[in-house]
Short mmCIF file of N, CA and C in Angstrom, two decimals:
data_model
loop_
_atom_site.label_atom_id
_atom_site.label_comp_id
_atom_site.label_asym_id
_atom_site.label_seq_id
_atom_site.Cartn_x
_atom_site.Cartn_y
_atom_site.Cartn_z
N MET A 1 76.47 88.94 78.70
CA MET A 1 76.67 90.23 79.62
C MET A 1 76.91 90.17 80.70
N SER A 2 78.22 91.65 80.92
CA SER A 2 78.34 90.86 82.26
C SER A 2 77.67 91.86 83.03
N ASP A 3 77.91 91.51 84.53
CA ASP A 3 77.59 92.76 85.68
C ASP A 3 78.49 93.63 85.83
N GLN A 4 78.27 95.17 85.99
CA GLN A 4 79.10 95.89 86.01
C GLN A 4 79.47 96.56 87.73
N LEU A 5 80.66 96.54 87.91
CA LEU A 5 81.22 96.52 89.51
C LEU A 5 80.98 98.12 89.71
N GLU A 6 80.96 98.82 90.71
CA GLU A 6 81.78 100.20 90.64
C GLU A 6 81.92 100.38 92.45
N LEU A 7 82.85 100.97 92.42
CA LEU A 7 83.11 100.93 94.17
C LEU A 7 82.71 102.58 94.42
N VAL A 8 81.99 102.92 95.59
CA VAL A 8 81.47 104.29 95.44
C VAL A 8 81.76 104.65 97.36
N VAL A 9 82.30 105.53 97.57
CA VAL A 9 82.81 105.90 98.88
C VAL A 9 81.40 105.76 99.86
N LEU A 10 81.41 104.98 101.01
CA LEU A 10 80.65 105.33 102.11
C LEU A 10 81.03 105.42 103.20
N HIS A 11 80.00 106.63 103.91
CA HIS A 11 80.27 107.09 105.07
C HIS A 11 79.47 106.72 106.16
N ARG A 12 80.57 106.64 107.20
CA ARG A 12 79.80 106.24 108.46
C ARG A 12 80.15 107.50 109.56
N ASN A 13 79.09 108.13 109.64
CA ASN A 13 78.93 108.82 110.84
C ASN A 13 79.49 108.58 112.13
N GLY A 14 80.32 108.98 112.73
CA GLY A 14 80.39 108.65 113.86
C GLY A 14 79.47 108.95 115.05
N CYS A 15 79.06 110.43 114.72
CA CYS A 15 77.59 110.39 115.76
C CYS A 15 77.98 111.09 117.00
N GLY A 16 79.89 111.33 116.98
CA GLY A 16 80.33 112.21 118.24
C GLY A 16 80.44 111.19 119.56
N SER A 17 79.67 110.01 119.05
CA SER A 17 79.81 108.84 120.13
C SER A 17 81.34 108.30 120.20
N PRO A 18 82.35 108.33 121.52
CA PRO A 18 83.73 107.15 120.77
C PRO A 18 83.47 105.86 121.07
N ALA A 19 81.94 105.68 120.81
CA ALA A 19 82.61 103.78 120.87
C ALA A 19 81.92 104.18 119.50
N LYS A 20 81.40 105.28 118.17
CA LYS A 20 81.56 104.85 117.32
C LYS A 20 82.37 105.87 116.32
N LYS A 21 83.24 104.70 115.79
CA LYS A 21 84.20 105.40 115.18
C LYS A 21 83.44 106.23 113.89
N GLU A 22 84.00 107.42 113.33
CA GLU A 22 83.57 108.03 111.69
C GLU A 22 84.37 106.91 110.63
N ARG A 23 83.74 106.10 109.64
CA ARG A 23 84.55 105.89 108.59
C ARG A 23 84.14 105.84 107.73
N TYR A 24 85.20 105.89 106.25
CA TYR A 24 85.35 106.06 105.57
C TYR A 24 85.43 104.95 104.45
N THR A 25 84.86 104.24 103.90
CA THR A 25 85.03 102.97 103.30
C THR A 25 84.19 102.88 101.85
N PHE A 26 84.48 101.69 101.06
CA PHE A 26 83.68 102.23 99.94
C PHE A 26 82.39 100.64 100.01
N ASP A 27 81.50 101.21 99.14
CA ASP A 27 80.13 100.43 98.68
C ASP A 27 80.72 99.55 97.59
N PHE A 28 80.27 98.36 97.23
CA PHE A 28 79.84 98.17 96.16
C PHE A 28 78.81 97.86 95.40
N VAL A 29 78.63 98.58 94.20
CA VAL A 29 77.38 99.14 94.02
C VAL A 29 77.55 98.27 92.53
N VAL A 30 76.63 97.14 92.36
CA VAL A 30 76.79 95.91 91.27
C VAL A 30 75.05 96.61 90.09
N ASN A 31 75.49 96.90 89.08
CA ASN A 31 74.82 97.40 88.10
C ASN A 31 73.76 98.89 88.98
N GLY A 32 74.58 99.69 89.24
CA GLY A 32 73.51 100.97 89.60
C GLY A 32 73.06 100.68 91.07
N GLN A 33 73.18 99.42 91.28
CA GLN A 33 72.23 98.86 92.61
C GLN A 33 73.59 98.99 93.90
N SER A 34 73.35 99.50 95.13
CA SER A 34 74.06 99.47 96.55
C SER A 34 73.94 98.04 96.99
N LEU A 35 74.97 97.63 97.35
CA LEU A 35 75.04 95.95 97.69
C LEU A 35 74.44 96.16 99.45
N PHE A 36 75.12 97.59 99.84
CA PHE A 36 75.36 97.63 101.38
C PHE A 36 73.49 97.91 101.78
N ALA A 37 73.22 98.63 100.82
CA ALA A 37 71.30 98.77 100.96
C ALA A 37 70.57 97.59 100.70
N VAL A 38 70.86 96.71 99.33
CA VAL A 38 70.32 95.18 99.41
C VAL A 38 70.49 94.40 100.15
N THR A 39 71.70 94.15 100.38
CA THR A 39 71.96 93.23 102.09
C THR A 39 71.52 93.54 102.66
N GLY A 40 71.18 94.72 103.35
CA GLY A 40 71.15 95.33 104.85
C GLY A 40 71.76 95.15 105.83
N ALA A 41 73.37 95.83 105.03
CA ALA A 41 74.59 95.85 105.88
C ALA A 41 73.74 96.86 106.83
N ALA A 42 73.18 98.29 106.62
CA ALA A 42 73.28 99.03 107.26
C ALA A 42 72.64 98.57 108.79
N ASN A 43 71.64 97.69 108.84
CA ASN A 43 70.85 96.74 110.06
C ASN A 43 71.95 96.48 110.78
N PHE A 44 73.51 95.82 110.69
CA PHE A 44 73.98 95.14 111.25
C PHE A 44 75.08 96.16 111.48
N ASP A 45 75.02 97.89 111.17
CA ASP A 45 76.00 98.75 111.58
C ASP A 45 77.48 97.99 110.91
N LEU A 46 77.60 98.08 110.19
CA LEU A 46 78.52 97.24 108.74
C LEU A 46 78.94 98.70 108.30
N SER A 47 80.69 97.94 108.03
CA SER A 47 81.11 99.04 106.78
C SER A 47 81.57 98.33 105.54
N GLY A 48 81.92 98.69 104.67
CA GLY A 48 82.85 98.26 103.77
C GLY A 48 84.43 97.59 104.13
N CYS A 49 85.12 96.78 103.80
CA CYS A 49 85.78 95.91 103.79
C CYS A 49 87.18 97.47 103.76
N LEU A 50 87.14 97.84 102.64
CA LEU A 50 88.10 98.83 102.00
C LEU A 50 88.01 100.39 102.65
N SER A 51 89.17 100.78 102.73
CA SER A 51 89.08 101.77 103.45
C SER A 51 89.42 102.83 102.36
N VAL A 52 88.86 103.81 102.37
CA VAL A 52 89.27 104.95 101.37
C VAL A 52 90.64 105.84 101.57
N PRO A 53 91.69 105.43 100.74
CA PRO A 53 93.07 106.27 100.94
C PRO A 53 92.99 107.50 101.48
N SER A 54 92.30 108.15 100.73
CA SER A 54 92.20 109.69 100.88
C SER A 54 91.95 110.08 102.46
N ARG A 55 90.74 109.47 102.87
CA ARG A 55 90.47 109.62 104.26
C ARG A 55 91.00 108.86 105.39
N GLU A 56 91.23 107.75 105.13
CA GLU A 56 92.18 106.62 106.24
C GLU A 56 93.21 105.78 105.37
N PRO A 57 94.09 106.58 105.50
CA PRO A 57 95.29 106.54 104.41
C PRO A 57 96.03 105.05 105.48
N GLU A 58 96.56 105.40 106.59
CA GLU A 58 96.59 104.35 107.76
C GLU A 58 96.06 103.11 107.47
N LEU A 59 94.50 103.03 108.03
CA LEU A 59 93.95 102.21 107.35
C LEU A 59 94.25 101.34 105.64
N ALA A 60 93.69 101.98 105.07
CA ALA A 60 93.92 101.33 103.86
C ALA A 60 95.04 101.20 103.50
N LEU A 61 96.28 101.59 103.81
CA LEU A 61 97.57 101.26 103.69
C LEU A 61 97.83 99.46 104.42
N ARG A 62 97.29 99.64 105.39
CA ARG A 62 97.55 98.24 106.49
C ARG A 62 96.36 97.11 105.51
N LEU A 63 95.61 97.15 105.38
CA LEU A 63 94.24 96.51 104.88
C LEU A 63 94.14 96.37 103.19
N ASN A 64 94.14 97.61 102.81
CA ASN A 64 93.48 97.10 101.33
C ASN A 64 94.21 96.36 100.48
N ASP A 65 95.72 96.49 100.85
CA ASP A 65 96.32 95.56 99.83
C ASP A 65 95.89 93.87 99.93
N ARG A 66 95.99 93.37 101.03
CA ARG A 66 95.33 92.37 101.34
C ARG A 66 94.22 92.23 100.88
N LEU A 67 92.94 92.68 101.41
CA LEU A 67 92.04 92.86 101.01
C LEU A 67 91.49 92.60 99.83
N ALA A 68 91.93 93.52 98.96
CA ALA A 68 92.15 93.49 97.44
C ALA A 68 92.52 92.52 96.71
N ARG A 69 93.53 91.62 96.86
CA ARG A 69 94.16 90.38 96.74
C ARG A 69 93.21 89.51 96.71
N LEU A 70 92.31 89.45 98.27
CA LEU A 70 90.99 88.59 98.13
C LEU A 70 89.89 88.31 97.43
N LEU A 71 89.84 89.66 97.04
CA LEU A 71 88.95 89.65 95.96
C LEU A 71 89.58 89.51 94.33
N THR A 72 90.73 89.92 94.46
CA THR A 72 91.15 89.64 92.82
C THR A 72 92.14 88.36 92.46
N SER A 73 93.37 88.84 92.90
CA SER A 73 94.31 87.44 92.39
C SER A 73 94.43 86.00 93.15
N ALA A 74 94.27 86.49 94.70
CA ALA A 74 94.10 85.44 95.60
C ALA A 74 93.20 84.15 95.28
N VAL A 75 92.55 84.46 94.59
CA VAL A 75 91.00 83.22 94.09
C VAL A 75 91.90 82.54 92.68
N PRO A 76 92.35 81.60 92.95
CA PRO A 76 92.78 80.99 91.98
C PRO A 76 91.64 80.64 90.78
N ILE A 77 92.27 80.23 89.41
CA ILE A 77 90.95 79.66 88.35
C ILE A 77 90.96 78.91 88.32
N GLY A 78 89.31 78.66 88.82
CA GLY A 78 88.92 77.52 89.03
C GLY A 78 88.90 76.74 90.31
N GLY A 79 88.71 78.08 91.23
CA GLY A 79 89.02 77.92 92.59
C GLY A 79 87.92 79.14 93.20
N SER A 80 87.66 78.62 94.89
CA SER A 80 86.56 79.93 95.23
C SER A 80 87.24 80.37 96.80
N SER A 81 86.41 81.68 97.03
CA SER A 81 86.69 81.93 99.00
C SER A 81 85.78 82.33 99.09
N ARG A 82 85.73 82.57 100.05
CA ARG A 82 84.59 83.55 100.85
C ARG A 82 85.30 84.40 101.48
N VAL A 83 84.82 86.20 101.01
CA VAL A 83 85.23 86.91 100.89
C VAL A 83 84.25 87.70 102.02
N ALA A 84 84.65 88.93 102.85
CA ALA A 84 84.11 89.58 103.81
C ALA A 84 83.60 90.83 103.33
N LEU A 85 82.76 91.15 102.77
CA LEU A 85 82.49 92.56 101.77
C LEU A 85 82.26 93.86 102.32
N TYR A 86 81.25 93.06 103.86
CA TYR A 86 81.39 94.46 104.79
C TYR A 86 81.30 93.79 105.79
N VAL A 87 82.03 94.61 107.16
CA VAL A 87 82.76 94.00 108.23
C VAL A 87 82.33 94.87 109.54
N CYS A 88 82.61 94.73 110.76
CA CYS A 88 82.29 95.50 111.82
C CYS A 88 82.92 96.90 112.14
N PRO A 89 82.77 98.02 111.89
CA PRO A 89 83.53 99.39 111.05
C PRO A 89 84.59 99.49 112.41
N GLU A 90 84.39 99.17 113.71
CA GLU A 90 85.52 99.20 114.78
C GLU A 90 86.55 97.98 115.03
N CYS A 91 86.59 96.67 114.31
CA CYS A 91 87.56 96.01 114.27
C CYS A 91 87.34 94.93 113.37
N GLY A 92 87.16 95.67 112.49
CA GLY A 92 86.57 94.29 111.33
C GLY A 92 87.01 92.63 111.51
N ASP A 93 86.46 92.53 112.33
CA ASP A 93 86.27 91.23 112.98
C ASP A 93 85.25 90.22 113.04
N LEU A 94 85.33 89.22 111.82
CA LEU A 94 83.91 88.47 111.33
C LEU A 94 82.87 88.21 112.17
N ALA A 95 83.85 87.77 113.82
CA ALA A 95 83.05 87.36 115.42
C ALA A 95 82.10 88.42 115.37
N CYS A 96 82.08 90.03 115.07
CA CYS A 96 81.17 91.29 115.04
C CYS A 96 79.95 91.32 114.12
N GLY A 97 80.41 90.11 113.15
CA GLY A 97 79.32 90.34 112.03
C GLY A 97 79.78 90.79 110.55
N ALA A 98 79.95 89.95 109.22
CA ALA A 98 79.90 90.55 108.69
C ALA A 98 78.74 89.81 107.11
N ILE A 99 78.84 90.80 106.23
CA ILE A 99 78.15 89.81 105.03
C ILE A 99 79.71 89.63 104.04
N THR A 100 79.47 88.14 103.62
CA THR A 100 80.44 87.41 102.78
C THR A 100 79.56 87.16 101.58
N ALA A 101 80.73 86.79 100.21
CA ALA A 101 79.88 86.70 99.46
C ALA A 101 81.35 85.08 98.66
N LEU A 102 80.85 84.23 98.29
CA LEU A 102 81.97 83.94 97.61
C LEU A 102 82.32 83.70 96.47
N VAL A 103 84.06 83.67 96.26
CA VAL A 103 84.03 84.69 95.56
C VAL A 103 84.60 83.60 94.80
N TRP A 104 84.55 83.65 93.18
CA TRP A 104 85.36 82.62 92.69
C TRP A 104 85.38 82.86 91.01
N ARG A 105 86.42 82.36 90.41
CA ARG A 105 86.96 82.76 89.05
C ARG A 105 87.00 82.00 88.23
N SER A 106 86.57 81.79 87.20
CA SER A 106 87.37 81.17 85.71
C SER A 106 87.74 82.42 84.50
N ASP A 107 88.35 81.69 83.61
CA ASP A 107 88.97 82.39 82.71
C ASP A 107 88.09 83.53 82.32
N GLY A 108 88.56 84.76 82.48
CA GLY A 108 88.45 85.99 82.19
C GLY A 108 87.03 86.40 83.23
N VAL A 109 86.23 85.99 84.23
CA VAL A 109 85.15 85.79 84.44
C VAL A 109 85.53 85.72 86.19
N VAL A 110 84.83 86.77 86.75
CA VAL A 110 85.07 86.80 88.37
C VAL A 110 83.50 86.45 88.97
N ARG A 111 83.19 85.53 89.92
CA ARG A 111 81.70 85.88 89.88
C ARG A 111 81.83 85.77 91.59
N TRP A 112 80.76 86.51 92.16
CA TRP A 112 80.23 86.20 93.73
C TRP A 112 78.86 85.39 93.36
N SER A 113 78.97 85.09 94.68
CA SER A 113 77.54 84.30 94.53
C SER A 113 77.15 84.14 96.71
N ASP A 114 76.37 83.17 96.78
CA ASP A 114 76.10 82.61 98.03
C ASP A 114 76.53 83.77 99.15
N PHE A 115 75.96 85.00 99.00
CA PHE A 115 75.76 85.93 99.91
C PHE A 115 75.25 85.64 101.46
N THR A 116 76.25 86.19 102.39
CA THR A 116 75.71 85.36 103.65
C THR A 116 76.04 86.53 104.86
N TYR A 117 74.94 86.88 105.59
CA TYR A 117 75.16 86.94 107.60
C TYR A 117 75.64 86.20 107.97
N GLU A 118 76.99 86.03 108.85
CA GLU A 118 77.56 85.54 109.61
C GLU A 118 77.95 86.67 110.58
N ASN A 119 78.00 85.74 111.85
CA ASN A 119 78.63 86.48 113.11
C ASN A 119 79.92 85.73 113.98
N GLY A 120 79.29 84.20 113.62
CA GLY A 120 80.50 83.42 114.65
C GLY A 120 79.50 82.64 115.52
N ASP A 121 78.24 83.58 116.10
CA ASP A 121 77.73 82.70 117.05
C ASP A 121 76.24 82.01 116.52
N ASP A 122 75.84 82.72 115.71
CA ASP A 122 74.17 82.08 115.24
C ASP A 122 74.56 81.49 113.91
N SER A 123 73.76 80.73 113.45
CA SER A 123 73.84 80.32 112.18
C SER A 123 73.92 81.20 111.20
N GLU A 124 74.60 80.95 110.12
CA GLU A 124 74.57 81.74 109.24
C GLU A 124 73.33 81.64 108.74
N ALA A 125 73.04 83.30 107.64
CA ALA A 125 71.69 83.67 107.52
C ALA A 125 71.97 83.79 105.69
N LYS A 126 71.28 82.74 104.95
CA LYS A 126 71.95 83.44 103.69
C LYS A 126 71.14 84.70 103.04
N LEU A 127 71.08 85.34 102.14
CA LEU A 127 70.83 86.07 101.42
C LEU A 127 70.46 85.72 100.00
N SER A 128 69.21 85.39 100.20
CA SER A 128 69.00 84.64 98.64
C SER A 128 68.32 85.59 97.72
N LYS A 129 68.35 86.51 98.36
CA LYS A 129 67.65 87.45 96.75
C LYS A 129 69.03 88.60 96.56
N VAL A 130 70.27 88.49 96.78
CA VAL A 130 71.28 88.86 96.48
C VAL A 130 72.51 87.82 95.28
N GLY A 131 72.07 88.74 94.42
CA GLY A 131 73.27 88.07 93.26
C GLY A 131 72.48 86.69 92.71
N PRO A 132 73.30 85.80 92.17
CA PRO A 132 74.68 85.94 91.68
C PRO A 132 75.16 86.85 90.87
N PHE A 133 76.48 86.84 90.40
CA PHE A 133 77.08 88.66 90.17
C PHE A 133 78.32 87.70 89.27
N ALA A 134 78.28 87.95 87.68
CA ALA A 134 79.42 87.67 87.16
C ALA A 134 80.15 88.98 86.25
N PHE A 135 81.08 89.14 86.73
CA PHE A 135 81.84 90.75 86.39
C PHE A 135 83.16 90.24 84.87
N ASP A 136 83.20 90.93 84.43
CA ASP A 136 84.18 90.80 83.23
C ASP A 136 85.49 91.13 84.11
N ARG A 137 86.52 90.01 84.29
CA ARG A 137 88.03 90.33 84.84
C ARG A 137 88.36 91.52 84.89
N THR A 138 89.33 91.76 84.02
CA THR A 138 89.41 93.29 83.23
C THR A 138 89.04 94.45 84.04
N SER A 139 87.91 94.36 83.91
CA SER A 139 87.48 95.83 84.60
C SER A 139 86.82 95.87 86.05
N TYR A 140 86.66 94.79 86.43
CA TYR A 140 86.81 94.19 87.89
C TYR A 140 88.37 94.68 88.52
N VAL A 141 88.80 94.21 88.13
CA VAL A 141 90.29 94.18 88.35
C VAL A 141 90.58 95.77 88.20
N THR A 142 90.58 96.22 87.36
CA THR A 142 91.03 97.72 87.20
C THR A 142 89.89 98.71 88.44
N GLU A 143 88.72 98.56 88.51
CA GLU A 143 88.04 99.02 89.10
C GLU A 143 88.29 99.26 90.55
N ILE A 144 88.92 97.69 91.34
CA ILE A 144 88.94 97.61 92.96
C ILE A 144 90.32 97.91 92.62
N GLU A 145 91.39 98.17 91.91
CA GLU A 145 92.78 98.78 92.15
C GLU A 145 92.70 100.24 92.02
N GLN A 146 91.65 100.79 91.10
CA GLN A 146 91.59 102.32 91.18
C GLN A 146 91.18 103.00 92.99
N ALA A 147 90.30 102.13 93.14
CA ALA A 147 90.23 102.50 94.13
C ALA A 147 90.78 102.42 95.72
N CYS A 148 91.78 101.28 95.42
CA CYS A 148 92.56 101.02 96.78
C CYS A 148 93.94 101.97 96.28
N ALA A 149 94.29 102.70 95.16
CA ALA A 149 95.52 103.38 94.88
C ALA A 149 94.50 105.13 95.29
N GLY A 150 93.27 105.22 95.43
CA GLY A 150 93.50 106.43 95.85
C GLY A 150 92.99 107.48 94.64
#
């Protein structure tokens, strides 16, 4: 049985502060559970790595295609790469902090494992209570592509 991925709009209120931008990104919901909540991404003031095209068209146009490829086709069969799922909402820089996962695929399956909080300064903090997950590649890619298309 494979895990089910759903991308759900994640809103970050700017709180009227010029230092905090309002953002509309996607949360990764696995088997009905928000990874934003499970990873504690809110505690680090992070946002999803993918922008909602209908709310942030310029950011989505500039970033979503590259990030979607990192989550899907850029991962070679039998290979893996570490991908940032939640990032700094102001700049997206990993040095500001990010929740990352090891994304790898085999025939027909995409797996997420080894969830970590990293920020470039401190040692990585493994999030041992999250994952691993195994997604049917076809439904996984369809969900990401539909969300990124708006």
